[in-house]
Tab-separated table of C-alpha atoms and ligand atoms in Angstrom:
chain	number	residue	atom	x	y	z
V	51	MET	CA	-101.393	-6.445	-116.282
V	52	ILE	CA	-104.791	-7.243	-114.774
V	53	LYS	CA	-104.587	-10.093	-112.292
V	54	ILE	CA	-106.275	-13.316	-113.320
V	55	ALA	CA	-108.750	-15.043	-111.018
V	56	LYS	CA	-107.297	-17.061	-108.126
V	57	HIS	CA	-108.509	-20.403	-109.478
V	58	CYS	CA	-106.603	-19.768	-112.744
V	59	GLU	CA	-103.290	-18.888	-111.135
V	60	GLY	CA	-101.826	-22.385	-110.965
V	61	LEU	CA	-103.084	-23.433	-114.386
V	62	GLN	CA	-101.013	-23.820	-117.534
V	63	PRO	CA	-102.538	-23.011	-120.943
V	64	TYR	CA	-103.782	-26.203	-122.585
V	65	LYS	CA	-101.460	-26.968	-125.476
V	66	VAL	CA	-102.268	-29.095	-128.439
V	67	SER	CA	-99.989	-29.578	-131.391
V	68	SER	CA	-101.718	-28.312	-134.506
V	69	VAL	CA	-100.788	-29.684	-137.893
V	70	TYR	CA	-102.693	-27.054	-139.836
V	71	ARG	CA	-99.571	-24.933	-140.427
V	72	GLN	CA	-97.711	-27.978	-141.730
V	73	ILE	CA	-100.646	-28.874	-143.949
V	74	GLU	CA	-100.730	-25.377	-145.425
V	75	LYS	CA	-96.970	-25.497	-146.054
V	76	LEU	CA	-97.259	-28.822	-147.856
V	77	GLY	CA	-99.787	-27.143	-150.107
V	78	SER	CA	-101.156	-30.515	-151.107
V	79	ASN	CA	-104.672	-31.819	-151.264
V	80	ASP	CA	-103.377	-35.261	-150.696
V	81	ILE	CA	-103.416	-35.074	-146.932
V	82	LEU	CA	-104.279	-38.044	-144.767
V	83	LYS	CA	-105.157	-36.604	-141.396
V	84	LEU	CA	-104.895	-39.583	-139.058
V	85	ASP	CA	-104.081	-37.760	-135.840
V	86	PHE	CA	-107.443	-36.947	-134.226
V	87	ASN	CA	-109.631	-39.931	-135.111
V	88	GLU	CA	-111.871	-37.976	-137.436
V	89	THR	CA	-113.335	-39.688	-140.478
V	90	THR	CA	-110.968	-39.746	-143.444
V	91	ILE	CA	-113.655	-38.919	-145.979
V	92	PRO	CA	-116.190	-36.079	-146.020
V	93	PRO	CA	-119.570	-36.581	-144.331
V	94	SER	CA	-122.690	-37.683	-146.186
V	95	PRO	CA	-123.424	-35.481	-149.237
V	96	LYS	CA	-126.775	-34.849	-147.555
V	97	VAL	CA	-124.925	-32.974	-144.823
V	98	THR	CA	-123.213	-30.680	-147.327
V	99	GLU	CA	-126.496	-30.160	-149.131
V	100	ALA	CA	-128.330	-29.276	-145.936
V	101	LEU	CA	-125.583	-26.857	-144.905
V	102	LEU	CA	-125.579	-25.118	-148.285
V	103	HIS	CA	-129.338	-24.902	-148.183
V	104	PHE	CA	-129.181	-23.314	-144.740
V	105	ILE	CA	-126.463	-20.842	-145.734
V	106	LYS	CA	-128.427	-19.754	-148.777
V	107	GLY	CA	-131.556	-19.307	-146.659
V	108	GLU	CA	-132.291	-16.312	-144.546
V	109	LYS	CA	-131.602	-17.424	-141.022
V	110	LEU	CA	-127.906	-16.743	-140.534
V	111	ASN	CA	-128.903	-13.652	-138.564
V	112	TRP	CA	-131.003	-15.672	-136.085
V	113	TYR	CA	-129.637	-17.297	-132.948
V	114	PRO	CA	-129.637	-21.078	-133.027
V	115	ASP	CA	-132.615	-22.934	-131.600
V	116	PRO	CA	-131.658	-23.169	-127.896
V	117	GLU	CA	-133.781	-26.281	-127.526
V	118	CYS	CA	-132.236	-27.977	-130.584
V	119	PHE	CA	-135.699	-29.444	-130.919
V	120	ARG	CA	-135.296	-31.146	-134.287
V	121	LEU	CA	-131.900	-32.603	-133.373
V	122	THR	CA	-133.162	-33.778	-129.989
V	123	GLU	CA	-136.100	-35.532	-131.642
V	124	MET	CA	-133.772	-37.275	-134.082
V	125	LEU	CA	-131.434	-38.233	-131.251
V	126	SER	CA	-134.350	-39.663	-129.324
V	127	GLU	CA	-134.988	-41.981	-132.256
V	128	TYR	CA	-131.301	-42.830	-132.608
V	129	THR	CA	-130.620	-43.528	-128.924
V	130	GLY	CA	-133.995	-44.794	-127.719
V	131	ALA	CA	-133.981	-42.182	-124.933
V	132	ASP	CA	-136.799	-39.659	-124.414
V	133	THR	CA	-136.236	-36.105	-125.590
V	134	GLY	CA	-136.077	-34.954	-121.949
V	135	GLU	CA	-133.186	-37.344	-121.389
V	136	ILE	CA	-131.002	-35.780	-124.096
V	137	LEU	CA	-128.911	-32.610	-124.146
V	138	PRO	CA	-127.094	-31.565	-127.347
V	139	THR	CA	-123.783	-29.817	-126.680
V	140	HIS	CA	-120.978	-27.981	-128.479
V	141	GLY	CA	-119.000	-31.147	-129.099
V	142	SER	CA	-118.724	-33.759	-126.409
V	143	ASP	CA	-115.965	-31.653	-124.894
V	144	GLU	CA	-118.662	-29.249	-123.763
V	145	ALA	CA	-120.704	-32.209	-122.593
V	146	LEU	CA	-117.870	-33.346	-120.305
V	147	GLU	CA	-117.231	-29.811	-119.107
V	148	THR	CA	-120.917	-29.414	-118.264
V	149	ILE	CA	-120.922	-32.571	-116.141
V	150	VAL	CA	-117.859	-31.404	-114.223
V	151	LYS	CA	-119.301	-27.925	-113.647
V	152	THR	CA	-122.559	-29.437	-112.417
V	153	PHE	CA	-121.110	-31.889	-109.909
V	154	ILE	CA	-117.637	-30.833	-108.803
V	155	ASN	CA	-117.111	-28.707	-105.707
V	156	HIS	CA	-113.675	-27.564	-104.580
V	157	ASP	CA	-111.660	-30.638	-103.491
V	158	ASP	CA	-114.089	-33.167	-104.981
V	159	GLU	CA	-112.613	-36.042	-106.930
V	160	ILE	CA	-113.089	-37.736	-110.249
V	161	ILE	CA	-111.593	-41.162	-110.847
V	162	VAL	CA	-110.071	-41.613	-114.282
V	163	PRO	CA	-108.533	-44.860	-115.544
V	164	VAL	CA	-105.538	-43.924	-117.702
V	165	PRO	CA	-104.292	-43.571	-120.338
V	166	THR	CA	-107.381	-41.955	-121.761
V	167	TYR	CA	-108.860	-38.834	-123.311
V	168	ASP	CA	-107.744	-35.950	-121.158
V	169	ASN	CA	-109.936	-33.001	-121.970
V	170	LEU	CA	-111.924	-32.684	-118.767
V	171	ARG	CA	-108.728	-31.681	-116.974
V	172	ILE	CA	-109.313	-27.960	-117.577
V	173	ALA	CA	-112.843	-27.973	-116.205
V	174	MET	CA	-111.654	-29.987	-113.194
V	175	ASN	CA	-108.867	-27.499	-112.549
V	176	VAL	CA	-111.185	-24.520	-112.828
V	177	CYS	CA	-113.622	-26.094	-110.365
V	178	GLY	CA	-110.783	-26.917	-107.984
V	179	GLY	CA	-111.478	-30.636	-108.236
V	180	ARG	CA	-108.890	-33.410	-108.169
V	181	ILE	CA	-108.273	-36.071	-110.793
V	182	VAL	CA	-107.437	-39.424	-109.251
V	183	THR	CA	-106.013	-41.857	-111.776
V	184	CYS	CA	-105.576	-45.606	-111.913
V	185	GLU	CA	-103.812	-47.431	-114.701
V	186	TYR	CA	-105.150	-49.954	-117.140
V	187	ASN	CA	-103.155	-53.205	-117.005
V	188	LYS	CA	-99.828	-53.003	-118.766
V	189	ASN	CA	-99.862	-56.446	-120.359
V	190	ASP	CA	-103.198	-56.499	-122.185
V	191	PHE	CA	-104.572	-52.977	-121.578
V	192	SER	CA	-107.550	-54.409	-119.703
V	193	LEU	CA	-109.052	-52.579	-116.723
V	194	ASP	CA	-109.452	-54.093	-113.321
V	195	ILE	CA	-112.651	-52.556	-111.948
V	196	ALA	CA	-111.499	-53.453	-108.436
V	197	LYS	CA	-108.713	-50.874	-108.911
V	198	VAL	CA	-111.340	-48.206	-109.592
V	199	GLU	CA	-113.405	-49.365	-106.624
V	200	GLY	CA	-110.328	-49.179	-104.407
V	201	LEU	CA	-110.076	-45.452	-105.116
V	202	ILE	CA	-113.690	-44.555	-104.384
V	203	GLY	CA	-113.889	-42.503	-101.226
V	204	LYS	CA	-115.933	-39.784	-99.521
V	205	LYS	CA	-114.788	-37.138	-102.006
V	206	THR	CA	-115.475	-39.155	-105.137
V	207	ARG	CA	-118.225	-37.510	-107.154
V	208	LEU	CA	-117.500	-38.780	-110.652
V	209	ILE	CA	-115.950	-41.737	-112.458
V	210	TYR	CA	-114.931	-41.203	-116.080
V	211	LEU	CA	-114.918	-44.253	-118.346
V	212	VAL	CA	-114.154	-43.930	-122.037
V	213	ASN	CA	-115.696	-46.848	-123.872
V	214	PRO	CA	-114.170	-47.871	-126.248
V	215	ASN	CA	-111.175	-46.196	-124.695
V	216	ASN	CA	-109.106	-43.699	-126.628
V	217	PRO	CA	-106.211	-44.411	-127.180
V	218	LEU	CA	-106.169	-48.037	-125.990
V	219	GLY	CA	-109.137	-49.206	-128.056
V	220	THR	CA	-110.291	-51.446	-125.212
V	221	LEU	CA	-113.927	-52.032	-124.375
V	222	LEU	CA	-115.295	-52.429	-120.865
V	223	SER	CA	-118.098	-54.925	-120.552
V	224	ARG	CA	-121.607	-53.984	-119.535
V	225	GLU	CA	-121.080	-56.054	-116.369
V	226	GLN	CA	-118.047	-53.988	-115.377
V	227	ILE	CA	-120.003	-50.754	-115.768
V	228	LEU	CA	-123.030	-52.200	-113.970
V	229	ARG	CA	-120.814	-53.102	-111.037
V	230	LEU	CA	-120.003	-49.425	-110.546
V	231	LEU	CA	-123.551	-48.226	-111.179
V	232	GLU	CA	-125.028	-50.652	-108.669
V	233	GLY	CA	-122.252	-50.550	-106.123
V	234	TYR	CA	-121.908	-46.770	-105.930
V	235	PRO	CA	-125.274	-45.072	-106.456
V	236	GLU	CA	-123.992	-41.831	-104.918
V	237	VAL	CA	-121.215	-41.514	-107.515
V	238	MET	CA	-122.008	-40.359	-111.070
V	239	THR	CA	-120.440	-42.612	-113.676
V	240	ILE	CA	-119.721	-40.933	-117.007
V	241	VAL	CA	-119.438	-43.277	-119.956
V	242	ASP	CA	-117.856	-41.462	-122.887
V	243	GLU	CA	-119.064	-43.283	-125.992
V	244	ALA	CA	-117.346	-41.046	-128.555
V	245	TYR	CA	-116.411	-44.191	-130.514
V	246	TYR	CA	-119.659	-46.079	-129.918
V	247	GLU	CA	-120.416	-46.400	-133.624
V	248	PHE	CA	-117.087	-48.228	-134.120
V	249	GLY	CA	-117.618	-50.608	-131.211
V	250	GLY	CA	-121.350	-51.187	-131.355
V	251	VAL	CA	-121.660	-51.610	-127.591
V	252	THR	CA	-123.548	-49.074	-125.524
V	253	VAL	CA	-124.990	-48.643	-122.059
V	254	VAL	CA	-127.304	-45.842	-123.119
V	255	ASP	CA	-130.376	-47.962	-122.327
V	256	LEU	CA	-129.239	-48.158	-118.688
V	257	ILE	CA	-129.988	-44.479	-118.086
V	258	LYS	CA	-133.639	-45.484	-117.601
V	259	LYS	CA	-132.686	-47.571	-114.576
V	260	TYR	CA	-129.634	-45.816	-113.143
V	261	HIS	CA	-129.889	-42.143	-112.225
V	262	ASN	CA	-126.096	-42.165	-111.629
V	263	LEU	CA	-125.198	-42.785	-115.273
V	264	VAL	CA	-124.517	-40.182	-117.929
V	265	VAL	CA	-123.480	-41.117	-121.456
V	266	ALA	CA	-121.566	-38.642	-123.644
V	267	ARG	CA	-121.490	-39.041	-127.419
V	268	THR	CA	-120.280	-37.060	-130.421
V	269	PHE	CA	-120.846	-36.369	-134.091
V	270	SER	CA	-117.110	-35.784	-134.533
V	271	LYS	CA	-116.135	-39.387	-135.152
V	272	ALA	CA	-118.232	-41.824	-137.229
V	273	PHE	CA	-120.591	-39.096	-138.456
V	274	GLY	CA	-117.696	-37.057	-139.825
V	275	ILE	CA	-118.640	-33.539	-138.757
V	276	ALA	CA	-115.920	-32.678	-136.227
V	277	SER	CA	-115.710	-29.137	-137.615
V	278	MET	CA	-119.340	-28.537	-136.657
V	279	ARG	CA	-118.744	-29.308	-132.965
V	280	VAL	CA	-121.810	-31.303	-131.983
V	281	GLY	CA	-122.048	-33.775	-129.146
V	282	TYR	CA	-124.747	-34.784	-126.671
V	283	LEU	CA	-125.453	-36.169	-123.250
V	284	VAL	CA	-127.972	-38.840	-122.394
V	285	SER	CA	-129.043	-39.261	-118.783
V	286	ASP	CA	-131.955	-39.272	-116.373
V	287	ALA	CA	-134.233	-36.262	-117.062
V	288	ALA	CA	-133.489	-34.771	-113.630
V	289	ASN	CA	-129.768	-34.800	-114.424
V	290	ILE	CA	-130.414	-33.155	-117.782
V	291	ARG	CA	-132.326	-30.381	-116.026
V	292	ASN	CA	-129.364	-29.918	-113.684
V	293	PHE	CA	-126.951	-29.719	-116.621
V	294	CYS	CA	-129.127	-26.962	-118.055
V	295	ARG	CA	-128.410	-24.889	-114.938
V	296	VAL	CA	-124.799	-24.431	-116.050
V	297	LYS	CA	-124.812	-24.913	-119.807
V	298	ASN	CA	-125.141	-21.923	-122.105
V	299	LEU	CA	-128.070	-22.935	-124.307
V	300	LYS	CA	-126.834	-21.066	-127.383
V	301	THR	CA	-123.612	-23.023	-127.921
V	302	VAL	CA	-124.845	-25.568	-130.455
V	303	THR	CA	-124.750	-23.522	-133.645
V	304	SER	CA	-127.480	-23.587	-136.274
V	305	LEU	CA	-125.000	-25.051	-138.752
V	306	GLY	CA	-124.109	-27.730	-136.243
V	307	GLN	CA	-127.753	-28.596	-135.686
V	308	VAL	CA	-128.475	-28.691	-139.420
V	309	ALA	CA	-125.433	-30.874	-140.096
V	310	ALA	CA	-126.161	-33.300	-137.260
V	311	VAL	CA	-129.802	-33.709	-138.291
V	312	ALA	CA	-128.755	-34.404	-141.891
V	313	ALA	CA	-126.135	-36.908	-140.694
V	314	LEU	CA	-128.804	-38.740	-138.694
V	315	GLU	CA	-131.029	-38.761	-141.755
V	316	ASP	CA	-128.354	-40.725	-143.580
V	317	ILE	CA	-127.360	-43.370	-141.036
V	318	ASP	CA	-126.558	-45.802	-143.861
V	319	TYR	CA	-123.733	-43.562	-145.022
V	320	MET	CA	-122.201	-43.669	-141.537
V	321	LYS	CA	-122.617	-47.441	-141.345
V	322	ARG	CA	-120.966	-47.929	-144.731
V	323	TYR	CA	-118.015	-45.869	-143.565
V	324	VAL	CA	-117.721	-47.894	-140.342
V	325	ARG	CA	-117.564	-51.062	-142.469
V	326	GLU	CA	-114.853	-49.526	-144.667
V	327	VAL	CA	-112.837	-48.719	-141.558
V	328	GLU	CA	-113.204	-52.299	-140.334
V	329	LYS	CA	-111.857	-53.552	-143.660
V	330	GLY	CA	-109.056	-50.997	-143.609
V	331	LYS	CA	-108.150	-51.989	-140.092
V	332	GLY	CA	-108.030	-55.668	-140.966
V	333	TYR	CA	-105.651	-54.958	-143.824
V	334	LEU	CA	-103.487	-52.521	-141.849
V	335	VAL	CA	-103.048	-54.760	-138.825
V	336	VAL	CA	-101.982	-57.768	-140.909
V	337	ALA	CA	-99.604	-55.672	-143.009
V	338	LEU	CA	-98.004	-54.018	-139.971
V	339	ARG	CA	-97.683	-57.260	-138.027
V	340	ASP	CA	-96.091	-58.871	-141.075
V	341	MET	CA	-93.500	-56.104	-140.819
V	342	LYS	CA	-92.988	-57.120	-137.159
V	343	PHE	CA	-94.551	-54.043	-135.637
V	344	HIS	CA	-96.202	-54.493	-132.271
V	345	VAL	CA	-99.797	-53.421	-132.973
V	346	SER	CA	-102.651	-52.949	-130.547
V	347	ALA	CA	-105.945	-52.859	-132.402
V	348	GLN	CA	-109.180	-53.440	-130.612
V	349	TYR	CA	-112.283	-51.254	-130.890
V	350	GLY	CA	-112.482	-47.760	-132.400
V	351	ASN	CA	-111.277	-46.205	-135.655
V	352	PHE	CA	-107.643	-46.153	-134.559
V	353	ILE	CA	-104.754	-48.432	-133.691
V	354	LEU	CA	-101.587	-48.151	-131.646
V	355	ILE	CA	-98.240	-49.173	-133.025
V	356	ARG	CA	-94.904	-49.313	-131.241
V	357	TYR	CA	-91.774	-47.932	-132.822
V	358	ARG	CA	-88.280	-47.431	-131.399
V	359	ASP	CA	-88.270	-43.724	-132.298
V	360	PRO	CA	-91.898	-42.564	-132.433
V	361	GLU	CA	-91.043	-38.922	-133.120
V	362	HIS	CA	-89.055	-39.954	-136.188
V	363	PHE	CA	-91.930	-42.161	-137.352
V	364	VAL	CA	-94.424	-39.286	-136.983
V	365	SER	CA	-92.219	-36.753	-138.776
V	366	GLN	CA	-91.366	-39.103	-141.650
V	367	LEU	CA	-95.034	-39.761	-142.352
V	368	ALA	CA	-95.822	-36.044	-142.021
V	369	ARG	CA	-93.398	-35.298	-144.859
V	370	GLU	CA	-95.641	-37.399	-147.070
V	371	GLY	CA	-98.787	-35.646	-145.888
V	372	ILE	CA	-99.799	-38.381	-143.440
V	373	PHE	CA	-100.396	-37.125	-139.914
V	374	VAL	CA	-100.360	-39.506	-136.951
V	375	ARG	CA	-99.804	-38.861	-133.238
V	376	ASN	CA	-97.066	-39.802	-130.835
V	377	ARG	CA	-98.710	-40.978	-127.593
V	378	SER	CA	-95.432	-41.736	-125.815
V	379	HIS	CA	-95.998	-39.261	-123.013
V	380	MET	CA	-99.094	-41.145	-121.837
V	381	PRO	CA	-99.005	-43.771	-119.081
V	382	LEU	CA	-98.207	-47.279	-120.455
V	383	LEU	CA	-97.612	-45.900	-123.944
V	384	ASN	CA	-93.926	-45.115	-124.141
V	385	GLY	CA	-92.928	-45.726	-127.758
V	386	TYR	CA	-96.473	-45.832	-129.124
V	387	VAL	CA	-97.950	-43.914	-132.015
V	388	ARG	CA	-101.704	-43.702	-132.524
V	389	MET	CA	-102.999	-43.823	-136.043
V	390	THR	CA	-106.566	-43.262	-137.197
V	391	VAL	CA	-107.767	-45.958	-139.573
V	392	GLY	CA	-109.318	-44.916	-142.858
V	393	THR	CA	-110.574	-46.777	-145.907
V	394	PRO	CA	-108.640	-49.789	-147.297
V	395	GLU	CA	-107.204	-47.591	-150.075
V	396	GLN	CA	-105.937	-45.063	-147.575
V	397	CYS	CA	-104.475	-47.817	-145.387
V	398	LYS	CA	-102.602	-49.155	-148.409
V	399	ARG	CA	-101.081	-45.728	-148.925
V	400	VAL	CA	-99.916	-45.650	-145.297
V	401	VAL	CA	-98.285	-49.070	-145.596
V	402	LYS	CA	-96.581	-48.090	-148.848
V	403	VAL	CA	-95.126	-44.947	-147.268
V	404	ILE	CA	-93.877	-46.941	-144.263
V	405	VAL	CA	-92.102	-49.338	-146.622
V	406	ASP	CA	-90.798	-46.636	-148.959
V	407	LYS	CA	-89.393	-44.659	-146.035
V	408	GLY	CA	-87.731	-47.738	-144.585
V	409	LEU	CA	-89.667	-47.419	-141.358
V	410	ASN	CA	-90.400	-51.125	-141.357
V	411	HIS	CA	-87.352	-51.785	-139.114
Q	268	PLP	C1	-112.994	-40.166	-125.987
Q	268	PLP	C2	-113.258	-38.834	-126.572
Q	268	PLP	N1	-114.230	-38.081	-126.061
Q	268	PLP	C3	-114.520	-36.872	-126.561
Q	268	PLP	C4	-113.802	-36.365	-127.622
Q	268	PLP	C5	-114.125	-34.982	-128.109
Q	268	PLP	O1	-115.082	-35.023	-129.067
Q	268	PLP	P1	-115.822	-33.717	-129.576
Q	268	PLP	O2	-115.261	-33.408	-130.897
Q	268	PLP	O3	-117.256	-34.126	-129.624
Q	268	PLP	O4	-115.594	-32.629	-128.573
Q	268	PLP	C6	-112.781	-37.106	-128.193
Q	268	PLP	C7	-112.004	-36.565	-129.311
Q	268	PLP	O5	-110.997	-37.071	-129.715
Q	268	PLP	C8	-112.513	-38.378	-127.664
Q	268	PLP	O6	-111.541	-39.142	-128.160
């Protein structure tokens, strides 16, 4: 056996439970995949059309455009940032990894309010950095920025804020973020806006004023092209140039670029879907609360519901082709299941299955 590198020795393989085997076994087309906060309908038909057009063309043998020039131009229009302030990435996971690789030395720290999205752990471990966590408040899932400030020390290089937060659905105010940007200019604040389109609140405009802000976004959520793996960073142009020191510029595939451009060309489709989700959420929350579930539903295309035996809840729904996720292992979330919200019709199906299975207590 060839010895692995020293920095990998203490690391465990990242495990994620995949439902694809179960889905194949069910052999049904009637799957409601509500476990990863993807859209519950296909992306705009314009995306499919553009992809088919590309596949039928003659450029599959070419490397992707390393500059992603067309996508970057479209993103400039969408975000209001200049093209030099934008960096497309292979999903926002790569975006987060790139930030960590660019800023974290051995022993440096990132402050992460939890529970939250956990994917930058691997990059932190590889760089030998330390994750310092503070908890959101137990009663209302709000975040006390003073708690974050209390953790900032000499080794703090990064603060990671997910806004709206996954899985809590909470939204930090602009003032809370500004307090960190203004108070700690030597610390880079990452604002992960993966669910921006479902919350409508952004700080992307602040990158013009604060060099210590980087915003990460994705096409995997509201735009419905998670399979294509496209995300992007928006930050001061000097930061973007630094990110390009560590990022492999060939990672955003041609198909990903084509799909993302087509998705941006049909913003109305995305907006219509966001409205459907809002309606679905309204229906779902009322129906579940009527059944006496404790439901936490704020921003984002997902909700949290508490159940006495979350594993049972998840497996019962899975038998009917509905996949949701037990979040019980996360801080503050013992007994909670996270469920992506789809269209009103799909939400009705979920409620019916909960009733039919006798899961409504
Ligand atoms: C907060 C947050 N950031 C980033 C991601 C990853 O997105 P991507 O598919 O762009 O890598 C997710 C996915 O669930 C997420 O919830």
